[in-house]
Each structure stands twice: as C-alpha cells, then as structure tokens.
mmCIF file of N, CA and C in Angstrom:
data_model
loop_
_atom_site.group_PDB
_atom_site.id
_atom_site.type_symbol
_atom_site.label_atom_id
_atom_site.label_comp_id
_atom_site.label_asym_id
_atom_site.label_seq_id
_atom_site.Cartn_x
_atom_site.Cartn_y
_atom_site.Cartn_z
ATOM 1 N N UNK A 18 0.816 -1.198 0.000
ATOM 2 C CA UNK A 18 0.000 0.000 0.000
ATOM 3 C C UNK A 18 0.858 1.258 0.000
ATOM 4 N N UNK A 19 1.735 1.030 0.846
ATOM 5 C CA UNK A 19 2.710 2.257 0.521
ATOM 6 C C UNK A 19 3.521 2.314 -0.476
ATOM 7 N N UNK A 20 3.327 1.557 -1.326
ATOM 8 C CA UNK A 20 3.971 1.627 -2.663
ATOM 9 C C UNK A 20 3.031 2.136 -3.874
ATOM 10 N N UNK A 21 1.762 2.123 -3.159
ATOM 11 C CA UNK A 21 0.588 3.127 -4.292
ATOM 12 C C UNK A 21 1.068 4.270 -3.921
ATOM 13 N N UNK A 22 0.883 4.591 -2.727
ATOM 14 C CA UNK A 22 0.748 5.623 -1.797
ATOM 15 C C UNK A 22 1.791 6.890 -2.624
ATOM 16 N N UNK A 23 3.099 6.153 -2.754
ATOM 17 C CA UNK A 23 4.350 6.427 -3.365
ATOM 18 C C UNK A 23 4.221 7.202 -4.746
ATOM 19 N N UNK A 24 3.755 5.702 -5.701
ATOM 20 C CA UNK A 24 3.225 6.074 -6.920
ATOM 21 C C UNK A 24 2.230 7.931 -7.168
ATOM 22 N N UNK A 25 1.682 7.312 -6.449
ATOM 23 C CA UNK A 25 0.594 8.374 -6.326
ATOM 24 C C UNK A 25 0.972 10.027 -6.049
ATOM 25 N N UNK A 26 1.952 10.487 -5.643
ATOM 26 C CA UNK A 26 2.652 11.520 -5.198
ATOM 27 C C UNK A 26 3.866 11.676 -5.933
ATOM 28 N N UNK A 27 3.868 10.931 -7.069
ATOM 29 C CA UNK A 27 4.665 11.342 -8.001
ATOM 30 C C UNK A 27 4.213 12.786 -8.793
ATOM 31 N N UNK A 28 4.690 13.481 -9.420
ATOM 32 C CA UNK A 28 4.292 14.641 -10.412
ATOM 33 C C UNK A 28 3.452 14.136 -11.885
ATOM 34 N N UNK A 29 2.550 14.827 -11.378
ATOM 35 C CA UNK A 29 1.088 14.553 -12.241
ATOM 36 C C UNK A 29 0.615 12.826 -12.409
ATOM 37 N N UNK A 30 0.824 12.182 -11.500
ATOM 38 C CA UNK A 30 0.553 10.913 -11.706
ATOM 39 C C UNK A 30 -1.276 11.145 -10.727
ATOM 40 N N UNK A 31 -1.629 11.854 -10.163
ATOM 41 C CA UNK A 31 -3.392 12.359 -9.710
ATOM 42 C C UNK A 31 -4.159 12.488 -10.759
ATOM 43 N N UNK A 32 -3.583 12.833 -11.899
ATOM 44 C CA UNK A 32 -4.154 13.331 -12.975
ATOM 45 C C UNK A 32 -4.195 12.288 -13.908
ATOM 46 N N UNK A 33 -3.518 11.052 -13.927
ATOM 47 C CA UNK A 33 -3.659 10.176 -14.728
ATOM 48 C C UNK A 33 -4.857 9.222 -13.905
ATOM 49 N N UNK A 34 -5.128 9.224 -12.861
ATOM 50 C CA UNK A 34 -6.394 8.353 -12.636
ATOM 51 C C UNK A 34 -7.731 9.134 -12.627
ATOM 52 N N UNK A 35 -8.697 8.037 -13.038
ATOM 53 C CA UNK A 35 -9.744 8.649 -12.865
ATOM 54 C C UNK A 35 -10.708 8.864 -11.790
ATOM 55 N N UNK A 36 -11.317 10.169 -11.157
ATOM 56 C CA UNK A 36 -11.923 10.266 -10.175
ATOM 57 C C UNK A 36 -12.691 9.533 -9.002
ATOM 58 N N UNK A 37 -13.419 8.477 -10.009
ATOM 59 C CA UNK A 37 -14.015 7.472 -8.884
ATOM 60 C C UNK A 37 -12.904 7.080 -8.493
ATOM 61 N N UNK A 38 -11.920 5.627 -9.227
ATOM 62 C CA UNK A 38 -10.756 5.494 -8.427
ATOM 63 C C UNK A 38 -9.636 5.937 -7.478
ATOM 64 N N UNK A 39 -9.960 7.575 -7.588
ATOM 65 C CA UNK A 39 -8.726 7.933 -6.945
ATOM 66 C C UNK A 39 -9.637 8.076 -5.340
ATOM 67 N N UNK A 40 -10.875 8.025 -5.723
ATOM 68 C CA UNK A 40 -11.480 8.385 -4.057
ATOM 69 C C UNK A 40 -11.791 6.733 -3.527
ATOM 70 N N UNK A 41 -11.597 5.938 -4.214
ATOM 71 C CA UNK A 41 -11.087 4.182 -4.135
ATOM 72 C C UNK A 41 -10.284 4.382 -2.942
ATOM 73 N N UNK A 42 -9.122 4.800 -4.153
ATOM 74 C CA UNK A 42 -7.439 4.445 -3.387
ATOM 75 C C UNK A 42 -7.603 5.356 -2.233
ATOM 76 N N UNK A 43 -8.213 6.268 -2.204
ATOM 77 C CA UNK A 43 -8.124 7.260 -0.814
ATOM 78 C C UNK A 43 -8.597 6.541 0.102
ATOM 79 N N UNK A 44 -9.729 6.242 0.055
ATOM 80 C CA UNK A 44 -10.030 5.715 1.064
ATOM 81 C C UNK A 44 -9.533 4.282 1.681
ATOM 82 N N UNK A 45 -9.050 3.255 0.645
ATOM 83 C CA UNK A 45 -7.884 1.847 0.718
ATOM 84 C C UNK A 45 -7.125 2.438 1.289
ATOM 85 N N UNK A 46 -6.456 3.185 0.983
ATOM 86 C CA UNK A 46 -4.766 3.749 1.813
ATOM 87 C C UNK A 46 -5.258 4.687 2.970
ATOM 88 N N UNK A 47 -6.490 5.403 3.181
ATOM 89 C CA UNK A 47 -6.641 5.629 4.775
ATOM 90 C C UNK A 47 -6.801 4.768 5.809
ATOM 91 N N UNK A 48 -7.800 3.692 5.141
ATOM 92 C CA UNK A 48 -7.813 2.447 5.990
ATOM 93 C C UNK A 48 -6.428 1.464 6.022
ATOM 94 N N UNK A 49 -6.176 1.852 5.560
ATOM 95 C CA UNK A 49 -4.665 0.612 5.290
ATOM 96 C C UNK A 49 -3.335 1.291 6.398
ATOM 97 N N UNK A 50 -3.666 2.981 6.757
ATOM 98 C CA UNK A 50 -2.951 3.555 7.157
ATOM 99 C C UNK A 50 -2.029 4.084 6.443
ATOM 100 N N UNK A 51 -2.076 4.136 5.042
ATOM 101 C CA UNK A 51 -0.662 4.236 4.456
ATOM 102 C C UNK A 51 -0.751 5.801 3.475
ATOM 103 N N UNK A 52 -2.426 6.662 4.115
ATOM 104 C CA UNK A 52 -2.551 7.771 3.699
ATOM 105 C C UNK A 52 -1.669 9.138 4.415
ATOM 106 N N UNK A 53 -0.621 9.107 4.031
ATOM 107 C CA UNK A 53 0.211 10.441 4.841
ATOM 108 C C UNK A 53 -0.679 11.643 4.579
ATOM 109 N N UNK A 54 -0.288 12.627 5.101
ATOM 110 C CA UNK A 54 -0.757 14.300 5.005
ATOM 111 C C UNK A 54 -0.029 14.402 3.499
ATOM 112 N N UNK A 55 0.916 14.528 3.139
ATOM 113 C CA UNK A 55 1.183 14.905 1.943
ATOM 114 C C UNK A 55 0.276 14.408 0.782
ATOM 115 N N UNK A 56 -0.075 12.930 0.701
ATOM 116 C CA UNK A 56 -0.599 12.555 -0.330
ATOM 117 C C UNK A 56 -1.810 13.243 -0.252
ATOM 118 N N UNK A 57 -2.987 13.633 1.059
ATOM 119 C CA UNK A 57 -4.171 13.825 1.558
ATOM 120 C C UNK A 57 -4.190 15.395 0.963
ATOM 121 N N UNK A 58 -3.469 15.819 1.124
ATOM 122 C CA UNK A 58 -3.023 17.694 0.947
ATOM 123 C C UNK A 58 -3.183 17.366 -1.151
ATOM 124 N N UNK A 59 -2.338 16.571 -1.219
ATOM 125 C CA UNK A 59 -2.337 16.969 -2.915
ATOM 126 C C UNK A 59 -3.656 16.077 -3.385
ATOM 127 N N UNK A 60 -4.404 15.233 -2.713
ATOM 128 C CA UNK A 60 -5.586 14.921 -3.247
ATOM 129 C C UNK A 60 -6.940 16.098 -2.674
ATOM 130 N N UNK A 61 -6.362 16.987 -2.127
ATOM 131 C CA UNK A 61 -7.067 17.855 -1.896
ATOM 132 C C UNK A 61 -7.033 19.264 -3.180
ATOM 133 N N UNK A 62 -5.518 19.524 -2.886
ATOM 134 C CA UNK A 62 -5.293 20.160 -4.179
ATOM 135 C C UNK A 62 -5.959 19.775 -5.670
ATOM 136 N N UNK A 63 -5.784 18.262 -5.777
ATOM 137 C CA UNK A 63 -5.937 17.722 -7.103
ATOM 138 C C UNK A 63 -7.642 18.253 -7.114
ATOM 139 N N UNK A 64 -8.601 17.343 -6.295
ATOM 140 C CA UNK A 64 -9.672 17.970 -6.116
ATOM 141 C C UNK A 64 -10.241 19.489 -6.580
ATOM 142 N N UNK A 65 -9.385 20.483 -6.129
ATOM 143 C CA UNK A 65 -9.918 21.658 -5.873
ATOM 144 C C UNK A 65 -9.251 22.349 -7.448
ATOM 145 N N UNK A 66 -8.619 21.676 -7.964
ATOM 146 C CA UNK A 66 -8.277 22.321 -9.463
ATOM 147 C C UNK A 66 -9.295 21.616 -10.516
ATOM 148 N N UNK A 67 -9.517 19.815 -10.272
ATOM 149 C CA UNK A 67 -10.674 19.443 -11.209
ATOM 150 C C UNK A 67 -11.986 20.285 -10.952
ATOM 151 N N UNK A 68 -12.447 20.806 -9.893
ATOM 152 C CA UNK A 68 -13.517 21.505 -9.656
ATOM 153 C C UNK A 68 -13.438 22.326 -10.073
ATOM 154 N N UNK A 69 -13.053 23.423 -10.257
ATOM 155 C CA UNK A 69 -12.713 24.453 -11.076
ATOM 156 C C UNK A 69 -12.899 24.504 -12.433
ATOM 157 N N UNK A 70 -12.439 23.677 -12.759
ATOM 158 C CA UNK A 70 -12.294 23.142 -14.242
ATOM 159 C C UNK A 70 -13.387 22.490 -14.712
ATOM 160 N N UNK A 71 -14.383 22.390 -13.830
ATOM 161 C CA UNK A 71 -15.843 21.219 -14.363
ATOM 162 C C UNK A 71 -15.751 20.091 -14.420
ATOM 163 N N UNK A 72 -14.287 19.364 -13.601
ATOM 164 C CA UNK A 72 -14.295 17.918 -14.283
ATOM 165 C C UNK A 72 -14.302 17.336 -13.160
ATOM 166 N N UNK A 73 -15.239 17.344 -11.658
ATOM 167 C CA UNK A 73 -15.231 16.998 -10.860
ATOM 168 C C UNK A 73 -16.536 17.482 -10.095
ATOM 169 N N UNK A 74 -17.618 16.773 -10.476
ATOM 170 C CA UNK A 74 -19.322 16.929 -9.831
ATOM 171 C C UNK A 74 -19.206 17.150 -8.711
ATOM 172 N N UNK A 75 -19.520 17.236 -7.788
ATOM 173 C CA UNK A 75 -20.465 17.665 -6.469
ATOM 174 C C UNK A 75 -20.024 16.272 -5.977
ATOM 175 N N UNK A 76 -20.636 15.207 -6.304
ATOM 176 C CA UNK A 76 -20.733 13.797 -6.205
ATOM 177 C C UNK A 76 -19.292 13.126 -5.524
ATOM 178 N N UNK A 77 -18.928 13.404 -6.983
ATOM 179 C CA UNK A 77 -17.050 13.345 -6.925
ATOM 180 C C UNK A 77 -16.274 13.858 -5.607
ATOM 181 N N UNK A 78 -16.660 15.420 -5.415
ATOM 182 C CA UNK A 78 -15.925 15.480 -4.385
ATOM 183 C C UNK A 78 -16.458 15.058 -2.907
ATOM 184 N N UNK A 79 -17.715 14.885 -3.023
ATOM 185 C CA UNK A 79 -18.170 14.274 -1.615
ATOM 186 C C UNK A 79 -17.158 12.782 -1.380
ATOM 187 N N UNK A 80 -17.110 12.310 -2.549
ATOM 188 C CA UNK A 80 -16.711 10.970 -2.709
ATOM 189 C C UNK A 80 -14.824 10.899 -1.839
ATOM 190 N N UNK A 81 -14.262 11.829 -2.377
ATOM 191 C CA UNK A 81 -12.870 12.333 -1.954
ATOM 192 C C UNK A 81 -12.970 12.758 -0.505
ATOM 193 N N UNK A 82 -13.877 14.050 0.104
ATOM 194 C CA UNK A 82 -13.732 14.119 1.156
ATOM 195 C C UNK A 82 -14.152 13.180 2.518
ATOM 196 N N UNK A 83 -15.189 12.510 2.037
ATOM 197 C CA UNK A 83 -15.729 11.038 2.861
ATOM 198 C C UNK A 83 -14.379 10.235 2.704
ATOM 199 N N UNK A 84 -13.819 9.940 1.732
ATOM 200 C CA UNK A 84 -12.653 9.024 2.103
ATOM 201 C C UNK A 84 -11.352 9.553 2.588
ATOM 202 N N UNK A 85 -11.091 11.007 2.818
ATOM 203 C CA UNK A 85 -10.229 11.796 3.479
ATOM 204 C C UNK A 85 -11.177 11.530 4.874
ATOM 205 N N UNK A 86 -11.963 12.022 5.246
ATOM 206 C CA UNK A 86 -12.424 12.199 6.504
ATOM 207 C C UNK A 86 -12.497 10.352 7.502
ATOM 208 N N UNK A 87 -12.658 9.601 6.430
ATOM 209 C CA UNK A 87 -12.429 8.310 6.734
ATOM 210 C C UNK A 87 -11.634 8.111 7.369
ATOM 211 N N UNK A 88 -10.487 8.186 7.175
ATOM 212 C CA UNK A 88 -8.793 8.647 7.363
ATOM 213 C C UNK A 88 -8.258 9.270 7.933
ATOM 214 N N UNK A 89 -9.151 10.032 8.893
ATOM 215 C CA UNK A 89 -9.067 10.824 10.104
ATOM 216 C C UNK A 89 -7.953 12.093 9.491
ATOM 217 N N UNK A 90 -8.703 12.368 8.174
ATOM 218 C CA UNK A 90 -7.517 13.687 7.894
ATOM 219 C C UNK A 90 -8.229 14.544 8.113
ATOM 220 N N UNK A 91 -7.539 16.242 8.629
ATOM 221 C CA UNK A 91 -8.396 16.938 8.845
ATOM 222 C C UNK A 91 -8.051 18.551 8.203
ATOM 223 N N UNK A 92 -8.147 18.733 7.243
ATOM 224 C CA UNK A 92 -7.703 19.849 6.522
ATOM 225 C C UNK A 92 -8.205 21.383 7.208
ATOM 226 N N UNK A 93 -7.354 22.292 6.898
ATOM 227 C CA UNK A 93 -7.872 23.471 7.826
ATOM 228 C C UNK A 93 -8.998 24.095 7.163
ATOM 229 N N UNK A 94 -10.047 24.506 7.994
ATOM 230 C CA UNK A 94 -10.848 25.255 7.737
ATOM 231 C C UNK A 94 -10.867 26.088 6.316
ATOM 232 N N UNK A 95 -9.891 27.256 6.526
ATOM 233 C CA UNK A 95 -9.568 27.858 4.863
ATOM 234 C C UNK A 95 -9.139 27.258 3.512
ATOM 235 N N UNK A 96 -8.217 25.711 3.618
ATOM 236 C CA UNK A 96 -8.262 25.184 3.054
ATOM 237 C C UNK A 96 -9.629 24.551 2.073
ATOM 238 N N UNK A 97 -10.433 23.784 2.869
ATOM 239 C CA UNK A 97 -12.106 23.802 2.735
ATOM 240 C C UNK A 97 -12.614 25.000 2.234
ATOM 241 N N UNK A 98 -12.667 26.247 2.561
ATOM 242 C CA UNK A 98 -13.044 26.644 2.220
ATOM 243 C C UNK A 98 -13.016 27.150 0.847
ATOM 244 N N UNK A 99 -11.918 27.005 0.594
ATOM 245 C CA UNK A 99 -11.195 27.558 -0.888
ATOM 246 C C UNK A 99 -11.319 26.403 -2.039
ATOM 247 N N UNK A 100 -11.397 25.216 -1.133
ATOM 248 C CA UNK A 100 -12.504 23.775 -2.401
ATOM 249 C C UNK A 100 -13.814 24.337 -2.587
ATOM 250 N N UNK A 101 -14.475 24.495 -1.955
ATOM 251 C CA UNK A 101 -15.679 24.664 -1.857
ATOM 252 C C UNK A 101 -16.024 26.114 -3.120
ATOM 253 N N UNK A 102 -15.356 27.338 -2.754
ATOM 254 C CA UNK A 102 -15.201 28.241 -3.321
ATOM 255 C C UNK A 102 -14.931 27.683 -4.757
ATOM 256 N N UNK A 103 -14.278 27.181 -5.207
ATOM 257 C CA UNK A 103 -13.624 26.484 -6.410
ATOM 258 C C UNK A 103 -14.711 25.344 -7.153
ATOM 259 N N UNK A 104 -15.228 24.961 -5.925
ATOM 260 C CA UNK A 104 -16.395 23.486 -6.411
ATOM 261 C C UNK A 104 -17.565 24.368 -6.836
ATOM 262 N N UNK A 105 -18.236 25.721 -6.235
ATOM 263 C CA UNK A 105 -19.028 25.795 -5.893
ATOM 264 C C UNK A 105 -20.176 24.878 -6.163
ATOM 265 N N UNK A 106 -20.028 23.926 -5.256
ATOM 266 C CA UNK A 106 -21.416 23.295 -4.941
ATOM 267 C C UNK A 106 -23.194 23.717 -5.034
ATOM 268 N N UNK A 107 -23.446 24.929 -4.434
ATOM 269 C CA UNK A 107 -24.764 25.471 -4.348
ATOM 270 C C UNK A 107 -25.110 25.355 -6.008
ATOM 271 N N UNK A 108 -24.424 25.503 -6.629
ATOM 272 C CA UNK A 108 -24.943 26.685 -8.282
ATOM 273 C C UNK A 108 -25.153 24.747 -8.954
ATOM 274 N N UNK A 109 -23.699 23.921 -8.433
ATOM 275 C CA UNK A 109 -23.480 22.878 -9.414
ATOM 276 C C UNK A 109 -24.197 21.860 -9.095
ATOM 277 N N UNK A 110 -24.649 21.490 -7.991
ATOM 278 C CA UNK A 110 -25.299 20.419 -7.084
ATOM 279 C C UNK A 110 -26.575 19.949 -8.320
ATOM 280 N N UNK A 111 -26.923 18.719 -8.960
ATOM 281 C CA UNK A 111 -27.478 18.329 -9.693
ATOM 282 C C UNK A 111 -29.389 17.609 -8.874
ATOM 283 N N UNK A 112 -28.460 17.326 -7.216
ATOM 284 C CA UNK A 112 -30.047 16.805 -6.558
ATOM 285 C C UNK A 112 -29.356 16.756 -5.435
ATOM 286 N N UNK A 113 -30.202 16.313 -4.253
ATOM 287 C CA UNK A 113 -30.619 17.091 -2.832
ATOM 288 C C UNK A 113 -29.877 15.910 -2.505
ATOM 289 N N UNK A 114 -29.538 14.155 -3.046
ATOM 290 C CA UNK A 114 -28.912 13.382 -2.709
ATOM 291 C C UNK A 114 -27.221 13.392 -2.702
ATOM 292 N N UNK A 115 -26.641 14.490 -4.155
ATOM 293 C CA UNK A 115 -25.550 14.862 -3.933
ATOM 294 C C UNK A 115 -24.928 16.055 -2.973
ATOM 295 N N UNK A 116 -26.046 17.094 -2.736
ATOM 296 C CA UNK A 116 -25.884 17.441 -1.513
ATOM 297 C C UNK A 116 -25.555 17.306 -0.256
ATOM 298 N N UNK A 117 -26.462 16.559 0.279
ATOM 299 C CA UNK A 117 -26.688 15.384 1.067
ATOM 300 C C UNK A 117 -25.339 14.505 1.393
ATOM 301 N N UNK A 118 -24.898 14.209 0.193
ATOM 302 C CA UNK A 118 -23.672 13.135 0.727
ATOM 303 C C UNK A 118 -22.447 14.315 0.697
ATOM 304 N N UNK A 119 -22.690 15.599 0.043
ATOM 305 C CA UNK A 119 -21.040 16.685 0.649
ATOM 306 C C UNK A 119 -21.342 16.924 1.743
ATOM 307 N N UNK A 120 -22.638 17.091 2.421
ATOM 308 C CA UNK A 120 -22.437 17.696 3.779
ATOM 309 C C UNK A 120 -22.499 16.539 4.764
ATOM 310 N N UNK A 121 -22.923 15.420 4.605
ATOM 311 C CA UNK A 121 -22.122 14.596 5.162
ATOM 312 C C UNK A 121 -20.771 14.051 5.141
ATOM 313 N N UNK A 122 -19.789 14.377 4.320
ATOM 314 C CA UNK A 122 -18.473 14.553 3.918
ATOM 315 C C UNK A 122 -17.949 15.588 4.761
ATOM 316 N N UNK A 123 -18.168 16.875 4.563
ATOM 317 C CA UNK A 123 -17.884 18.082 5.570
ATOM 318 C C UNK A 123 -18.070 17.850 6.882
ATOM 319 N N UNK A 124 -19.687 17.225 7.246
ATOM 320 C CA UNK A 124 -19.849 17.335 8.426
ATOM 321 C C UNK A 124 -18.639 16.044 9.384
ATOM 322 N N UNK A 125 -18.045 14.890 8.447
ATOM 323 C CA UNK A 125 -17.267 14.012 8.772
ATOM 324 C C UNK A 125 -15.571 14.523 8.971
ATOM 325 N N UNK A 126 -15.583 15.730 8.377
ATOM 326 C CA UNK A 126 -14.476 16.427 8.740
ATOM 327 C C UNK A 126 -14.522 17.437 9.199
ATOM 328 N N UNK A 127 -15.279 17.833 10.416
ATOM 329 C CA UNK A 127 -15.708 19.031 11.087
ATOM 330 C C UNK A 127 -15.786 20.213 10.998
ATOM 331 N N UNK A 128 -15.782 20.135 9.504
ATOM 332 C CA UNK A 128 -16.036 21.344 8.778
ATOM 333 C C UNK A 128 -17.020 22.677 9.743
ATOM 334 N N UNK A 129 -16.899 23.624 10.004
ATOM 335 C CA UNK A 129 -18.067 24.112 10.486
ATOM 336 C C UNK A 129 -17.855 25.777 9.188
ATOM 337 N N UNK A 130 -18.928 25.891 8.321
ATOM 338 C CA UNK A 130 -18.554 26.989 7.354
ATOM 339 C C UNK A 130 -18.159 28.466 7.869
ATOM 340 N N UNK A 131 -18.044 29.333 7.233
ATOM 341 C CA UNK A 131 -18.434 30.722 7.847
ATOM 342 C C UNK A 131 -19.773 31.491 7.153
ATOM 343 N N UNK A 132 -19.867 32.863 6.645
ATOM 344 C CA UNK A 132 -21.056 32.994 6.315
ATOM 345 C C UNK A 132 -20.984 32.746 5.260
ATOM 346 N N UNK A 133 -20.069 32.510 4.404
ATOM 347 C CA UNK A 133 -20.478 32.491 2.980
ATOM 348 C C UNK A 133 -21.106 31.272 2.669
ATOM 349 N N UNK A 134 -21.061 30.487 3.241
ATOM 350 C CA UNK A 134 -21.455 29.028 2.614
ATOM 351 C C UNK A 134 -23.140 28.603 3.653
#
C-alpha cells in the first residue's frame, strides 16, 4: 500500500487516474494507514483544481472528502473553504442526494462553514 501511496505523489501521476478510483485508493490507503498528510493535501489540491475546471461533480468530491475524513484527515478550515469556493457546490449540485452526501463529507471532517457558505 505504501507503494501506491508512493506512486501516487509522483508529479502529475493524480491526474492520470480517474476520479471514482482515486477516491477508491483514498479511502484503501486511509484504511490501510498508508494515507500520509502529503498525499491527503495533494488529493485535496488535485480535487480543488478538477472543480474548477468542471471535471469533478459535487458527487465526486463528496466521494474524496468522505474518504479523506475516513482517514481521520483533517484539513484546515480555509483550506475547505477555498474547495468549496472552487467546487461551488450550491450553483453545481445536480439533486438534494448529492448534496446530502457533501455535507455529510464536511460534516465528517468538522467542517463548520463561515457565512459564505
């Protein structure tokens, strides 16, 4: 596992898998233990640039932060906030079930918002 783990934190090797899988392996290598802060930080990053870009639903990132929060990772507040800002969720959210599963994602990483959200 720590030899994905490895793989995975190579330069642009986030970008060669595809989204469902990479919130797979997130969550395999949190449970496995073999999710460091570094890899957790750049699957956060990776996250917060596909969102931006449209290539990462609402869905998707609930999917990433449930298996970060799995993993007892806990990203700072502004960090979150600046996915979120980037995802915007409210505008992109397709139904009340993908909703539903980001704020249970957030609420699994103790997200608490400020006013903007």
């Amino acid at each position: 596992m720590r030899q994905l783990a490895g793989r995975l934190t190579a330069p642009g090797a986030l970008d060669q898998v595809p989204h469902p899988q990479l919130a797979d392996a997130a969550w395999a290598l949190g449970h496995a233990g073999a999710l460091d802060e570094q890899l957790a930080s750049q699957l956060l990053q990776h996250s917060q640039q596909q969102a931006a870009h449209g290539q990462l639903d609402v869905q998707g990132l609930a999917e990433v932060l449930d298996a970060l929060a799995a993993a007892k990772f806990r990203p700072s507040p502004p960090v979150l906030n600046q996915l979120l800002t980037a995802a915007d969720p409210l505008s992109r959210c397709r139904s009340s079930q993908e909703l539903g599963a980001l704020l249970s994602a957030l609420g699994r990483l103790g997200y608490q918002p400020d006013d903007r959200f």
